[in-house]
PDB file of C-alpha atoms in Angstrom:
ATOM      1  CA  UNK A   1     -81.637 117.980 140.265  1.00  0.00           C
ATOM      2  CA  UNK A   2     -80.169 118.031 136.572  1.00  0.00           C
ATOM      3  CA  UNK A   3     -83.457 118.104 134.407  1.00  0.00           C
ATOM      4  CA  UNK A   4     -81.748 119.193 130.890  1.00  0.00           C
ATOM      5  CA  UNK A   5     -79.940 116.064 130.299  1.00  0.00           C
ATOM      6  CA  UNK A   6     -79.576 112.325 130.364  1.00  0.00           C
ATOM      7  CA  UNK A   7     -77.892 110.191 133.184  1.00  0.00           C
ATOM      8  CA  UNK A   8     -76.086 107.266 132.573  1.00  0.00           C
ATOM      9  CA  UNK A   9     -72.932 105.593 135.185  1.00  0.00           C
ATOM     10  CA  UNK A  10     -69.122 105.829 133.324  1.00  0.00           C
ATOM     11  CA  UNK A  11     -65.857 103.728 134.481  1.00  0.00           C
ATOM     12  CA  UNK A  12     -67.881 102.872 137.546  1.00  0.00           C
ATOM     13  CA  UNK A  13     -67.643 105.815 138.891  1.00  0.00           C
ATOM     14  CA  UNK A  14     -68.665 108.856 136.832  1.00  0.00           C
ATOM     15  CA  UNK A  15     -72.131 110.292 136.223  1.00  0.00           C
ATOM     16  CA  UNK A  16     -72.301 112.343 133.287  1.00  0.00           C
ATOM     17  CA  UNK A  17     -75.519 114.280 132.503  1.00  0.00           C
ATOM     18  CA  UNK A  18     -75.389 114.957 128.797  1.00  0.00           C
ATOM     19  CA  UNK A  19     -78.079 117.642 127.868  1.00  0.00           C
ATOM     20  CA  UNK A  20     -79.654 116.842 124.408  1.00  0.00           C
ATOM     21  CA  UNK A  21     -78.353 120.144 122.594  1.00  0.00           C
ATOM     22  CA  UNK A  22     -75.180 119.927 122.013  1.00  0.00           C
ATOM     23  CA  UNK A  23     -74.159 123.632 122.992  1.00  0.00           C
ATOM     24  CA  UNK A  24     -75.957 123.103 126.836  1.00  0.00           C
ATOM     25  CA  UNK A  25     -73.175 122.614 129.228  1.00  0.00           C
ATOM     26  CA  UNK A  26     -72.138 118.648 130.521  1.00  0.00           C
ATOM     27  CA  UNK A  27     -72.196 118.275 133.949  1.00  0.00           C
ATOM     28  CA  UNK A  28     -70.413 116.036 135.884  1.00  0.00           C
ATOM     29  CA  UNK A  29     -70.236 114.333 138.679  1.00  0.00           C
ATOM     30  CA  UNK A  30     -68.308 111.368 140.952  1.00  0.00           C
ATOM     31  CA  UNK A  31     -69.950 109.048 143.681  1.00  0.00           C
ATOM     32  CA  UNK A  32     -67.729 108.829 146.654  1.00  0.00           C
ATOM     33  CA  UNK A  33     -66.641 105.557 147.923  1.00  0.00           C
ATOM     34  CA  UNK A  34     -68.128 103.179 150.336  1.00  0.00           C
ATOM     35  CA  UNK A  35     -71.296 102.535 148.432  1.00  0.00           C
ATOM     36  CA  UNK A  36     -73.719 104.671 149.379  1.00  0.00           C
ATOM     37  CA  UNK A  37     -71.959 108.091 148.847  1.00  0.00           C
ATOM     38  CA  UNK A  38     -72.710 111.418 147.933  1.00  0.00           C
ATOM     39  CA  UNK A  39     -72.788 112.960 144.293  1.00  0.00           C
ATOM     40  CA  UNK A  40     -70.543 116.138 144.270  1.00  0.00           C
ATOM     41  CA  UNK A  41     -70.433 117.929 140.910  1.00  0.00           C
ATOM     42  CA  UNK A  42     -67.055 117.820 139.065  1.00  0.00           C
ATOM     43  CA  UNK A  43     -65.559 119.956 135.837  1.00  0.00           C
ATOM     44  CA  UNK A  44     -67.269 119.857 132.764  1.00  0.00           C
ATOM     45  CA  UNK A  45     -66.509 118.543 129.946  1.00  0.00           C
ATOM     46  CA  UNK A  46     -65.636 120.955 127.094  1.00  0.00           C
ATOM     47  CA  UNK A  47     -67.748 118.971 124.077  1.00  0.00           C
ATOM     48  CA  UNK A  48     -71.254 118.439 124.611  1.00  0.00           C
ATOM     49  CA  UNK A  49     -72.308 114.688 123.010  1.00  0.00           C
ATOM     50  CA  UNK A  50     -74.127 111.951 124.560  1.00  0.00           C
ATOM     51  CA  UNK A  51     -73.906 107.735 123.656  1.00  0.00           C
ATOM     52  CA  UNK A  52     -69.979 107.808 124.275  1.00  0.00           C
ATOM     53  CA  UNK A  53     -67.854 104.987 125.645  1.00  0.00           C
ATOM     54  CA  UNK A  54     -65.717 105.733 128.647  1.00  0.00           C
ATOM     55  CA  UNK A  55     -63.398 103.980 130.995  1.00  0.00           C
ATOM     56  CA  UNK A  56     -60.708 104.525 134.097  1.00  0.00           C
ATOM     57  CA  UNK A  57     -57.124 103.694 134.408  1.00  0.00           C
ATOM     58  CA  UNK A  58     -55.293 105.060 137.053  1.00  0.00           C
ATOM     59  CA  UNK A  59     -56.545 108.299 138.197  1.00  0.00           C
ATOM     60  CA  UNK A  60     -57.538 108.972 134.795  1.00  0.00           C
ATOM     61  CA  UNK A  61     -61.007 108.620 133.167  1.00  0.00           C
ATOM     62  CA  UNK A  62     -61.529 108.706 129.342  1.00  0.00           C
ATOM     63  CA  UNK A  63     -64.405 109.713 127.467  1.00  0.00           C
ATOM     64  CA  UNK A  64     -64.353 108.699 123.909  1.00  0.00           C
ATOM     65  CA  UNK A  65     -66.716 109.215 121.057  1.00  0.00           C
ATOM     66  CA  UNK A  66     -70.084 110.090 120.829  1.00  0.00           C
ATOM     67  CA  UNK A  67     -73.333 111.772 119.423  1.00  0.00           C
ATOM     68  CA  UNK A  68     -72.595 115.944 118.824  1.00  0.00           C
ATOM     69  CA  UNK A  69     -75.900 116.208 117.105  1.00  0.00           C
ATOM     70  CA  UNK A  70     -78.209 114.135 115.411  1.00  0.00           C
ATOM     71  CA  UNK A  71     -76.666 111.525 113.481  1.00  0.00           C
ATOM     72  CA  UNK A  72     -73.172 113.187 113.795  1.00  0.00           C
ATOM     73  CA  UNK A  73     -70.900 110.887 115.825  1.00  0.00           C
ATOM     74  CA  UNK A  74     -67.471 112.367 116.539  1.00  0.00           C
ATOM     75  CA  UNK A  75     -63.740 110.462 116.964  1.00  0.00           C
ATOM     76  CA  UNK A  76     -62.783 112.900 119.674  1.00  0.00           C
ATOM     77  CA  UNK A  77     -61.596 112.211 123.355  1.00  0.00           C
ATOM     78  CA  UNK A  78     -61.104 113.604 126.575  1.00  0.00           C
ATOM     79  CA  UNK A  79     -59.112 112.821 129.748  1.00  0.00           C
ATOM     80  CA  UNK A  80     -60.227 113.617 133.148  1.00  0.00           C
ATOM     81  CA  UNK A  81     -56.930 113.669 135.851  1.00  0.00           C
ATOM     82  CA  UNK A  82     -59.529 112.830 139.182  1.00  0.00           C
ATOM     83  CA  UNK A  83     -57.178 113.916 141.388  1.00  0.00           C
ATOM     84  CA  UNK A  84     -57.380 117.317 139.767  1.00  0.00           C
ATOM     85  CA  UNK A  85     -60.325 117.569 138.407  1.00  0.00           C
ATOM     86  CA  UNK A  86     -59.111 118.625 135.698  1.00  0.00           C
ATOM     87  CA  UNK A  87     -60.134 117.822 132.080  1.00  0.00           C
ATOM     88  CA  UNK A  88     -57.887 117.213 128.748  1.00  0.00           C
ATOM     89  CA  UNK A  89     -57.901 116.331 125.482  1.00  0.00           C
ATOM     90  CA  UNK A  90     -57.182 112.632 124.717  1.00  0.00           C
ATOM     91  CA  UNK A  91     -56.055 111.393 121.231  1.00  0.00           C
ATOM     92  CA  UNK A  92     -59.081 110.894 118.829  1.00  0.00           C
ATOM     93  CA  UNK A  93     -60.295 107.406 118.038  1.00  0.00           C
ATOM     94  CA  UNK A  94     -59.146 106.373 114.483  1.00  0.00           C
ATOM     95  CA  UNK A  95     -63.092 106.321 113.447  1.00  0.00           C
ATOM     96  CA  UNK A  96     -66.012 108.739 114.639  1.00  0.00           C
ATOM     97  CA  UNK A  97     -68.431 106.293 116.608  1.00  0.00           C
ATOM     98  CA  UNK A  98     -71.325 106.196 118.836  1.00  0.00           C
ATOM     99  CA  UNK A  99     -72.697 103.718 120.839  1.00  0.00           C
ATOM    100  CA  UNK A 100     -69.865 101.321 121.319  1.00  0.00           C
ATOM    101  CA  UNK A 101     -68.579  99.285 123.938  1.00  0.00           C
ATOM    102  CA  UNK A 102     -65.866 100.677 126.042  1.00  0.00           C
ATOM    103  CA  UNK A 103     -63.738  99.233 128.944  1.00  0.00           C
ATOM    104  CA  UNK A 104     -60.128  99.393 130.306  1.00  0.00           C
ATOM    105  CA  UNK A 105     -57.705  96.093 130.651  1.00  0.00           C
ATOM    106  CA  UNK A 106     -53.873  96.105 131.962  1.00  0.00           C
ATOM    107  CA  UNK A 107     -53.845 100.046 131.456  1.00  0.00           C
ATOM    108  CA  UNK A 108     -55.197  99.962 127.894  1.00  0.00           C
ATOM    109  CA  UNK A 109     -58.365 101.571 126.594  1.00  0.00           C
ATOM    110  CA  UNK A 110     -60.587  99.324 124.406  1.00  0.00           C
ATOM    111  CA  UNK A 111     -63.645 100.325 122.182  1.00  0.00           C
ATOM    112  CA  UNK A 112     -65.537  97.588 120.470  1.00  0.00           C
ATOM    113  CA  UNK A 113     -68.127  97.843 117.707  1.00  0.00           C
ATOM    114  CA  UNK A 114     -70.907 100.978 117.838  1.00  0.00           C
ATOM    115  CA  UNK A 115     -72.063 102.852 115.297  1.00  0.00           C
ATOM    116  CA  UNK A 116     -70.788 105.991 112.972  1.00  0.00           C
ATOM    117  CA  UNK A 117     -74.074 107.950 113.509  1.00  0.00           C
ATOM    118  CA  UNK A 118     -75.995 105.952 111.147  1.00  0.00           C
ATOM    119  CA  UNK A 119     -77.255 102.713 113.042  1.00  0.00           C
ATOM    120  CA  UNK A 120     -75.377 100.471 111.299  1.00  0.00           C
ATOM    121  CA  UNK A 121     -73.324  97.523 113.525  1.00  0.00           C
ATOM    122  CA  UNK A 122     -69.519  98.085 113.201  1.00  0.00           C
ATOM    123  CA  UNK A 123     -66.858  95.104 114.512  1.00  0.00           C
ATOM    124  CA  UNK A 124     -63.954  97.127 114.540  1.00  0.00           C
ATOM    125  CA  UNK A 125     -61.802  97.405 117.695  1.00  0.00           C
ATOM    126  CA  UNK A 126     -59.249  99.938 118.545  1.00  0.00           C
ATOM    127  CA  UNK A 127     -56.892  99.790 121.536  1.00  0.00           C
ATOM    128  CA  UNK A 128     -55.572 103.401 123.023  1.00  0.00           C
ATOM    129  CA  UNK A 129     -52.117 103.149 125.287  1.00  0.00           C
ATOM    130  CA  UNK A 130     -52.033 106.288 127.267  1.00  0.00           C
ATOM    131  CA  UNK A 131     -48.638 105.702 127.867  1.00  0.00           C
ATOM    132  CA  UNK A 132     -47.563 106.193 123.751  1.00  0.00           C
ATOM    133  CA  UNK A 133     -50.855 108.133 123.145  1.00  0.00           C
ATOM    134  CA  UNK A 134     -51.450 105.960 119.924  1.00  0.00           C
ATOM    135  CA  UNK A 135     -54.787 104.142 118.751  1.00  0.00           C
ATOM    136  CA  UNK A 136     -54.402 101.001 117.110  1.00  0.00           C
ATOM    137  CA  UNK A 137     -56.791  98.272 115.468  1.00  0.00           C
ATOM    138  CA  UNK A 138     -56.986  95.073 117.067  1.00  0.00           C
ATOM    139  CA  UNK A 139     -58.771  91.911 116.093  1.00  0.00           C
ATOM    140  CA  UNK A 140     -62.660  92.816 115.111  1.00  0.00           C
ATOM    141  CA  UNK A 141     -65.556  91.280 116.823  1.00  0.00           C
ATOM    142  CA  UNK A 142     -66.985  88.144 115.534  1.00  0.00           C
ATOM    143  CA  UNK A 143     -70.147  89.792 114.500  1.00  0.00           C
ATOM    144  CA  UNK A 144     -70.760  93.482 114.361  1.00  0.00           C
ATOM    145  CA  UNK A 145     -72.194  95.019 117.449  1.00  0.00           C
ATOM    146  CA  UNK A 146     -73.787  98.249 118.609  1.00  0.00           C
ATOM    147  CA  UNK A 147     -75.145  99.653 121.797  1.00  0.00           C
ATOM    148  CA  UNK A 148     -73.279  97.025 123.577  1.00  0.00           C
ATOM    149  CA  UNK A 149     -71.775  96.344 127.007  1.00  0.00           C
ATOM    150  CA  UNK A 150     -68.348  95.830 127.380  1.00  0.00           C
ATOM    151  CA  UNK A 151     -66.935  95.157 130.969  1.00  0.00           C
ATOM    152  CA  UNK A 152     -63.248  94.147 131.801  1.00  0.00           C
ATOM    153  CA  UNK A 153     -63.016  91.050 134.266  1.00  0.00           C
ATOM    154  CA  UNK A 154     -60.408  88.635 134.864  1.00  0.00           C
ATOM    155  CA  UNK A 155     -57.885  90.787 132.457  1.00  0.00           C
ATOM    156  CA  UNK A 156     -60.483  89.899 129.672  1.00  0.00           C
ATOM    157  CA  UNK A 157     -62.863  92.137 127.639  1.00  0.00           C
ATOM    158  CA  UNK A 158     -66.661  90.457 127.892  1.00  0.00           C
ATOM    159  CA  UNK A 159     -69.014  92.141 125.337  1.00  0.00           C
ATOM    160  CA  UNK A 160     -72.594  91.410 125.415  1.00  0.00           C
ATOM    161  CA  UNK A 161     -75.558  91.653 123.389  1.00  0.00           C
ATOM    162  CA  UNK A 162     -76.073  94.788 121.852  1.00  0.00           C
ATOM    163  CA  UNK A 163     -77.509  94.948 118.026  1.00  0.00           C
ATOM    164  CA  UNK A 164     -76.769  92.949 115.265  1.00  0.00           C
ATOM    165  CA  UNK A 165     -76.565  94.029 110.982  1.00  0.00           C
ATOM    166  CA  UNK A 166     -80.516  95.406 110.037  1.00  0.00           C
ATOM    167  CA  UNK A 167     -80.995  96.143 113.664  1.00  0.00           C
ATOM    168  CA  UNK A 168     -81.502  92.638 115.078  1.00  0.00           C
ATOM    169  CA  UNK A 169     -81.559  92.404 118.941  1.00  0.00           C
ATOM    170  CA  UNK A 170     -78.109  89.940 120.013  1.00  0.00           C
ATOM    171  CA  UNK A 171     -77.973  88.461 123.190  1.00  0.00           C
ATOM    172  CA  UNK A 172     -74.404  86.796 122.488  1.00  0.00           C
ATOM    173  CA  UNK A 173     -71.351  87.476 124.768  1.00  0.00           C
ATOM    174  CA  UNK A 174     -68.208  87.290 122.938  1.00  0.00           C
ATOM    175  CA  UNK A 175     -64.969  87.131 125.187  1.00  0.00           C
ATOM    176  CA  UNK A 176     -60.887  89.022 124.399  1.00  0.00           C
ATOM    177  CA  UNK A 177     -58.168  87.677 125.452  1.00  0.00           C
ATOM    178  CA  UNK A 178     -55.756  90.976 124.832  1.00  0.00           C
ATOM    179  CA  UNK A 179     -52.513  89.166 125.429  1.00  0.00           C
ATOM    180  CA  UNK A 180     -53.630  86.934 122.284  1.00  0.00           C
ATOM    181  CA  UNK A 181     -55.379  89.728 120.109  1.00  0.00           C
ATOM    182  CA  UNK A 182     -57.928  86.991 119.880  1.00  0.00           C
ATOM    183  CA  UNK A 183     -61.750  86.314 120.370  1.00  0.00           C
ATOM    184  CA  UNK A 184     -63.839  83.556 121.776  1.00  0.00           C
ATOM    185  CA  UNK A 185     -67.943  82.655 121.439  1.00  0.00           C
ATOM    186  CA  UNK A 186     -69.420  82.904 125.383  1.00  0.00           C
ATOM    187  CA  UNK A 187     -72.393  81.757 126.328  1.00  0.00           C
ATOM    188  CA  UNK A 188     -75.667  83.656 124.980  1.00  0.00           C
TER     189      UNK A 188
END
């Protein structure tokens, strides 16, 4: 069905297919509800990159980040109005980054560790309120982390595994409590 690119699931509810070359178009596409829906293609997005973070709040889905070519990770952001399907741009990330975690708590946008297009683990965290449209740092991981998973449960940030400094494979979960600005150890 979409050959060119790669798949992978966004805010729960978004499939984007990012093609490899960066000037192929970005399809994508939203499951409808009821588990066990149909795919119906959506507006693209206008920059082609792949390994961003993304998340929902509201009827609005941010894309953040990413790969634009090899090695070449990019700060830049999107917004997606769902109702509308309508795309625009978001308020770059303070950092370029790639492969980071990304999830949304009490209307805020968070983006945890990742890389800057050179493989190396970052622990910085950055907070985006669409309501002000300002980034701002927040308390870093405990350890540096990239490619990991961050999911929002509980009004809590949970970020698992992911890679380590040198490359080392975690398996730790480390848990935010966003009213505190503060991080916890969870069980590996």
């Amino acid at each position: 069905m979409y050959p060119r690119g790669m798949v992978s699931l966004l805010a729960g509810c978004v499939l984007a297919i990012v093609p490899p070359a960066a000037a192929a178009p970005v399809v994508v596409g939203v499951m409808g509800g009821g588990g066990g829906g149909t795919w119906s293609p959506r507006a693209s997005l206008a920059l082609a990159r792949q390994e961003v973070g993304a998340a929902r709040i509201g009827d609005t889905v941010y894309v953040v980040g990413g790969l634009v070519a090899v090695f070449n990770a990019t700060a830049s952001g999107d917004a997606e109005d769902v109702p509308s399907d309508t795309w625009s741009g978001a308020p770059s990330m303070p950092v370029a980054l790639d492969h980071m975690g990304c999830a949304a708590v009490g209307g805020t946008l968070y983006v945890t560790g990742g890389f800057s297009g050179d493989f190396q683990a970052r622990s910085g965290v950055f907070a985006f309120d669409p309501a002000t449209g300002q980034w701002s740092a927040r308390a870093p991981l405990p350890a540096p982390r990239g490619g990991c998973w961050t999911v929002a449960h509980g009004g809590r940030l949970y970020v698992f595994g992911g890679t380590g400094p040198g490359g080392a494979v975690q398996r730790s979960t480390f848990v935010y409590d966003p009213a505190a600005d503060v991080w916890t150890t969870g069980a590996d």
